Short mmCIF file of C-alpha atoms and ligand atoms in Angstrom, two decimals:
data_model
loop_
_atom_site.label_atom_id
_atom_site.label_comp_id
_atom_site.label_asym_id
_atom_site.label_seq_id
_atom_site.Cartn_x
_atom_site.Cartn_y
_atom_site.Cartn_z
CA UNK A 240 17.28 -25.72 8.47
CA UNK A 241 13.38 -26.13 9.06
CA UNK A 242 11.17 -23.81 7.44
CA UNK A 243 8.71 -21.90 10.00
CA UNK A 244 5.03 -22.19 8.43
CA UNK A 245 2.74 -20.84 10.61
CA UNK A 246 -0.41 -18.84 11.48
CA UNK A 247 -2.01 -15.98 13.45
CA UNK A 248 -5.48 -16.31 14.15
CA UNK A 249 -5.43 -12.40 15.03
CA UNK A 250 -8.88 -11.92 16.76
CA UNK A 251 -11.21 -15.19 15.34
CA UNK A 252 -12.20 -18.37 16.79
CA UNK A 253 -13.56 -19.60 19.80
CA UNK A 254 -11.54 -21.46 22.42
CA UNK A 255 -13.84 -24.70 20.87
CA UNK A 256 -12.95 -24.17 17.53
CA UNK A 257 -8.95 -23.12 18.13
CA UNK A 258 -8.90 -26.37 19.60
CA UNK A 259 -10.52 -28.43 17.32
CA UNK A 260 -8.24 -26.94 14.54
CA UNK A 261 -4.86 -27.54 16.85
CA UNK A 262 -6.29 -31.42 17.21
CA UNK A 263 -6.66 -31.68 13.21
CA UNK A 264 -2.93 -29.75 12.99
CA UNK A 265 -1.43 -31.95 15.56
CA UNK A 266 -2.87 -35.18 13.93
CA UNK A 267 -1.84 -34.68 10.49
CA UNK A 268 1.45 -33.22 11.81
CA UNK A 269 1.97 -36.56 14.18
CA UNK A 270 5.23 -36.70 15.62
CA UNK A 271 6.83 -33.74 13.71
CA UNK A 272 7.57 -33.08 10.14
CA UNK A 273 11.11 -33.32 8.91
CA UNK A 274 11.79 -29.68 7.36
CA UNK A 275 8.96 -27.91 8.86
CA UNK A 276 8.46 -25.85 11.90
CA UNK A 277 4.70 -25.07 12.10
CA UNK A 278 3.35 -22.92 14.60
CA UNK A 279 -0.28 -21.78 15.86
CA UNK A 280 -0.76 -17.81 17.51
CA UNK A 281 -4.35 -18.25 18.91
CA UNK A 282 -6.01 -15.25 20.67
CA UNK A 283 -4.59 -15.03 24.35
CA UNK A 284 -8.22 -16.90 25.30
CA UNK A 285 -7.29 -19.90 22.99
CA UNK A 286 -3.68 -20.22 24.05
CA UNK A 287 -4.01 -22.71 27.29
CA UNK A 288 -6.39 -24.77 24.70
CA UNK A 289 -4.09 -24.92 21.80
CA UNK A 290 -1.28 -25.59 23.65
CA UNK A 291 -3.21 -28.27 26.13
CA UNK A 292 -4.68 -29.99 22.39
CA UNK A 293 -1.06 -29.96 20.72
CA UNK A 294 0.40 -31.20 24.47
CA UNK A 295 3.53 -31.14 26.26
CA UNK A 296 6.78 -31.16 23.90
CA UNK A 297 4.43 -30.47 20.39
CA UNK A 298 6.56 -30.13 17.37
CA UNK A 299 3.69 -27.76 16.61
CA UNK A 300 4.57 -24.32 18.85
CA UNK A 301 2.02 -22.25 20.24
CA UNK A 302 2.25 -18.50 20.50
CA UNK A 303 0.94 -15.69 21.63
CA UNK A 304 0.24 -12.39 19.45
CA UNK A 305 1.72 -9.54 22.13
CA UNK A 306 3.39 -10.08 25.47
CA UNK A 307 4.70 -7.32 28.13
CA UNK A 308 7.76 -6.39 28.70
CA UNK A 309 7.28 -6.19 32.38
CA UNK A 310 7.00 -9.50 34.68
CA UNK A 311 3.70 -8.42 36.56
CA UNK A 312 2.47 -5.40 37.93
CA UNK A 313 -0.42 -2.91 37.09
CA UNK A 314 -0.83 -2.91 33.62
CA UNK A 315 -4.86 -3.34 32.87
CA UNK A 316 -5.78 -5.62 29.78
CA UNK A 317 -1.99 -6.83 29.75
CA UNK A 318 -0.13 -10.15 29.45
CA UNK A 319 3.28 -11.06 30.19
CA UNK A 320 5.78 -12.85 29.25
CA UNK A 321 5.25 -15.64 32.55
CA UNK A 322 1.80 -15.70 32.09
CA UNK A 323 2.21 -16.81 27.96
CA UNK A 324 4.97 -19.19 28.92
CA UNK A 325 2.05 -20.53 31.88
CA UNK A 326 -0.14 -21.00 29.22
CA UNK A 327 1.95 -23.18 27.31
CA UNK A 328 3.52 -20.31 24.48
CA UNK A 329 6.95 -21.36 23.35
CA UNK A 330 6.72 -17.93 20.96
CA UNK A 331 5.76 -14.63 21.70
CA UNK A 332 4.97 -12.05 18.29
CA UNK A 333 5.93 -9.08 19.04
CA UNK A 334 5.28 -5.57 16.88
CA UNK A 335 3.17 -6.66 14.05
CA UNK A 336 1.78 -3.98 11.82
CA UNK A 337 -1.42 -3.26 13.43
CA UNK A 338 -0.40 -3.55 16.79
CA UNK A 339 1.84 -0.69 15.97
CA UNK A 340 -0.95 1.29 14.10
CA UNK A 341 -3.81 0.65 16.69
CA UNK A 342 -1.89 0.40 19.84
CA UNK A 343 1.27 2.68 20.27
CA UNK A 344 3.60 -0.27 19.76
CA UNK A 345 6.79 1.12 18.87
CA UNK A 346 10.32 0.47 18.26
CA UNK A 347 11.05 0.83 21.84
CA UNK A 348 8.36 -1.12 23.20
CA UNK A 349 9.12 -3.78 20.56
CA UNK A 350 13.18 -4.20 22.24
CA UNK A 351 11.64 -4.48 25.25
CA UNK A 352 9.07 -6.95 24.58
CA UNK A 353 11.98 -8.71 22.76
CA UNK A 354 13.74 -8.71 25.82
CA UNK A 355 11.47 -9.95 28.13
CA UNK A 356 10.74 -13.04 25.51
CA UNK A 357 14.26 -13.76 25.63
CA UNK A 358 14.92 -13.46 29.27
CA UNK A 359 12.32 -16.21 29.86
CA UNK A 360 13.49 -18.38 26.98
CA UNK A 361 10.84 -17.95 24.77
CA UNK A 362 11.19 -17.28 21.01
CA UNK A 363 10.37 -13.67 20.05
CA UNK A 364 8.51 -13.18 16.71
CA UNK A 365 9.56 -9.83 15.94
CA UNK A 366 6.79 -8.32 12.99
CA UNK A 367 8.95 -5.48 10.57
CA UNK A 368 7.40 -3.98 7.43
CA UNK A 369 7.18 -0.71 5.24
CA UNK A 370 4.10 1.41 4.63
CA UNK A 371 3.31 1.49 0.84
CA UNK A 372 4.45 5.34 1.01
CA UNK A 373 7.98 4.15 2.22
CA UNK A 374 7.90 1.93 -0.49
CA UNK A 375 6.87 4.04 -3.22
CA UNK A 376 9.43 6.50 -1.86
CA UNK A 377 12.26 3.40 -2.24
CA UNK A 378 12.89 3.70 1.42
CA UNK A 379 11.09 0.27 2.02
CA UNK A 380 14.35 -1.68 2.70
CA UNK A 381 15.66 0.58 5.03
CA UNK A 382 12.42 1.31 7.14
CA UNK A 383 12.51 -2.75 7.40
CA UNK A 384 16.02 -2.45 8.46
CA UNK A 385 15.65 0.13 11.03
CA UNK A 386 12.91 -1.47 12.78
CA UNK A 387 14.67 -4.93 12.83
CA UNK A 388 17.83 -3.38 14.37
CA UNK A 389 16.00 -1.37 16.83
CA UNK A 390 14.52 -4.82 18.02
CA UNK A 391 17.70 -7.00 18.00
CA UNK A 392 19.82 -3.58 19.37
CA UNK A 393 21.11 -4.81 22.85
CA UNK A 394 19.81 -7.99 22.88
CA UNK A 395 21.31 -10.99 25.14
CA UNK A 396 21.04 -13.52 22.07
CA UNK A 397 20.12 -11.82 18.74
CA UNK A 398 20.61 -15.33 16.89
CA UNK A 399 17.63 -16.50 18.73
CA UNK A 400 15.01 -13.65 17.20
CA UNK A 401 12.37 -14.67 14.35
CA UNK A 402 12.07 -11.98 12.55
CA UNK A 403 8.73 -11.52 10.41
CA UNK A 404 8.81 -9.50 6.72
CA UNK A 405 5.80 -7.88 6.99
CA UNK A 406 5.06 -5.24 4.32
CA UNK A 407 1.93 -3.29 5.83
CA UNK A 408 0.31 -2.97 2.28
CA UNK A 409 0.34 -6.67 1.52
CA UNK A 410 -1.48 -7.20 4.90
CA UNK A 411 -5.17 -8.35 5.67
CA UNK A 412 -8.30 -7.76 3.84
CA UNK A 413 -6.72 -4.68 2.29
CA UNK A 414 -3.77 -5.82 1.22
CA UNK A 415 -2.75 -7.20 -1.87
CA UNK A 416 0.25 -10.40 -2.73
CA UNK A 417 3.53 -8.78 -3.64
CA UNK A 418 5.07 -8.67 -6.79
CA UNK A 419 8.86 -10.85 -5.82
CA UNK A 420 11.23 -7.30 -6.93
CA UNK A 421 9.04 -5.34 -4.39
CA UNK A 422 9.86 -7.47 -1.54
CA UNK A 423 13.64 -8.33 -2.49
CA UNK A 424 15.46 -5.59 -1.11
CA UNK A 425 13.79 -5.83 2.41
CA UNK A 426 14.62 -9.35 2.49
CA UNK A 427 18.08 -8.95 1.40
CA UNK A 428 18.59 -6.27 4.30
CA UNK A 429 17.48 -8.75 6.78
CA UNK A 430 19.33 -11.46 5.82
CA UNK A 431 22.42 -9.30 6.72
CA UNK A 432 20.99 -9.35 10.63
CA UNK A 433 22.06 -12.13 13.31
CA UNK A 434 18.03 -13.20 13.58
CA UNK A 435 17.74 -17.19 13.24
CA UNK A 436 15.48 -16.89 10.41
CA UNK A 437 13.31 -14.38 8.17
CA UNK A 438 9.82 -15.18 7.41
CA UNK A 439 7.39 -13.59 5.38
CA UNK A 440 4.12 -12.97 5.80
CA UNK A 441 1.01 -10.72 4.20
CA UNK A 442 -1.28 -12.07 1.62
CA UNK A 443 0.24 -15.55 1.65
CA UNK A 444 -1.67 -18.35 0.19
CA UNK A 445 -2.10 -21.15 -1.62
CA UNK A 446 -0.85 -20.04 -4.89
CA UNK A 447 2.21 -17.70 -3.98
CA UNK A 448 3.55 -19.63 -1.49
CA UNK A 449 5.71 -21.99 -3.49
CA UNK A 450 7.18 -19.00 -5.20
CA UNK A 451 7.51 -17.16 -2.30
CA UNK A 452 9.06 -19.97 -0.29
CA UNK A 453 11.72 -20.42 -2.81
CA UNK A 454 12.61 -16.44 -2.55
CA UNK A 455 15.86 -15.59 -1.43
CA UNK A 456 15.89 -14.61 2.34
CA UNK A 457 12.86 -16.44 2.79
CA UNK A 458 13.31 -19.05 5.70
CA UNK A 459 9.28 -19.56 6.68
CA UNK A 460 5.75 -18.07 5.89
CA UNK A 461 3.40 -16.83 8.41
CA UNK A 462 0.45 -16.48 7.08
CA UNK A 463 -3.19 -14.77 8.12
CA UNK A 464 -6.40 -15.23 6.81
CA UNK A 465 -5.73 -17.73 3.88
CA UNK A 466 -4.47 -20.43 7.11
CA UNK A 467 -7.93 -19.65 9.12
CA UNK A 468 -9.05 -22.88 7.46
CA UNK A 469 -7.26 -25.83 9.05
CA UNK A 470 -7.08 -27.80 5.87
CA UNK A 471 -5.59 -24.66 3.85
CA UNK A 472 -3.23 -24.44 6.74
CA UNK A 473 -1.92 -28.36 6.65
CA UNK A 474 -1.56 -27.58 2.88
CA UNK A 475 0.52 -24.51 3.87
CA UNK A 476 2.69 -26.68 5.76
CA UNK A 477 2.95 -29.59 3.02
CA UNK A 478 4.58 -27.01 0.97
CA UNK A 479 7.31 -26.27 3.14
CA UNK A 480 8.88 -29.83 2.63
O1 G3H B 549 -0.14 -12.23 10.93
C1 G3H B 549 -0.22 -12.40 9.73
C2 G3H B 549 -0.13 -11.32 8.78
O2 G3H B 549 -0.61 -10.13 9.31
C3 G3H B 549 -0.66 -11.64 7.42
O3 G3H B 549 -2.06 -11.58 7.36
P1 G3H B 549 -2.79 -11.98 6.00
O4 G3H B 549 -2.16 -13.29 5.56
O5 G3H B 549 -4.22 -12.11 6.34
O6 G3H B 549 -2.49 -10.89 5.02
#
């Protein structure tokens, strides 16, 4: 089974510079890496560039960072699933931490999102993780559980779901790595769900990523800020051989 190593770019880079990263990535990547699954989640103003650089049938996947659940219709600022899959997005992340912090995403609106990824054949990327009060209440596991089964609840193919470990205190510029016991049980709950594979992501880099890749439960690494540089990012991937 391949390991997923990729990267959002959240909101950074110009269409310019997403594509001169995706030409380095799909250079040194060639025609695919035995092992390794990498994948690039420009903003939704980089996707058509990264995808159009990395070109038809990439073993590189492009992504987008939120998706609709509905087709089309009147919903201002919005992107749906037809439009990401236009664009060239073979994945669609769905639920991370901050869109559920800053922008009403919720459980609901992350089945539905799921949903809509599925019913157009694209891969949803669905983004779980526990507040550092669930955790220091030892209710991270299940918070991580309930929010993956709310997402897979219903679904027409479960099996087909990324799911992304998440934990929101380990995320961005105020986050800090985990320690491997804090993130065990979360991981160990998910690997009891029907998703395809479990990565992890929030203060990955360099240095705990060959620990972290070897965890238990761990199937991939999607990583933020520390894969903004291109050449941190191909030595991201390296690691996943
Ligand atoms: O989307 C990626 C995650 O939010 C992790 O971000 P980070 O690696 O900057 O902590």
């Amino acid at each position: 089974m391949s390991r997923w190593i990729g990267t959002s770019f959240k909101m950074t880079k110009t269409r310019s510079e997403a594509a001169s990263y995706a030409a380095r990535v799909r250079a040194a990547v060639g025609d695919g890496i035995d092992g390794v699954q990498p994948f690039l989640i420009p903003s939704a103003t980089a996707v058509s560039v990264v995808a159009d650089t990395l070109g038809p049938g990439s073993p590189v996947l492009t992504g987008v960072q939120n998706a609709h659940w509905d087709d089309e219709g009147a919903w201002t600022g919005e992107i749906s699933v037809p439009q990401a899959a236009d664009a060239g997005a073979r994945l669609v992340e769905i639920g991370h931490s901050e869109r559920r912090a800053h922008f009403a995403e919720t459980d609901d609106t992350v089945r539905l999102k799921t949903a809509a990824a599925l019913r157009h054949g694209l891969t949803p990327l669905v983004c779980v993780g526990e507040s550092a009060a669930a955790r220091d209440a030892g209710r991270g596991a299940d918070v991580v559980r309930a929010q993956a089964e709310a997402a897979l609840e219903g679904q027409s193919d479960p099996g087909a779901v990324l799911l992304a470990y998440e934990p929101v205190w380990a995320i961005g510029e105020h986050g800090r790595p985990p320690r491997p016991e804090e993130i065990a049980p979360a991981l160990a709950a998910l690997a009891e769900l029907p998703a395809r594979a479990v990565l992890y992501g929030g203060s990955v880099d360099l240095r705990n990523a060959p620990w972290l890749l070897e965890l238990p439960g761990v199937q991939g690494l999607f990583v933020g800020r520390a894969a903004w540089d291109v050449d941190a990012f191909l030595d991201l991937v390296a690691l996943g051989l």
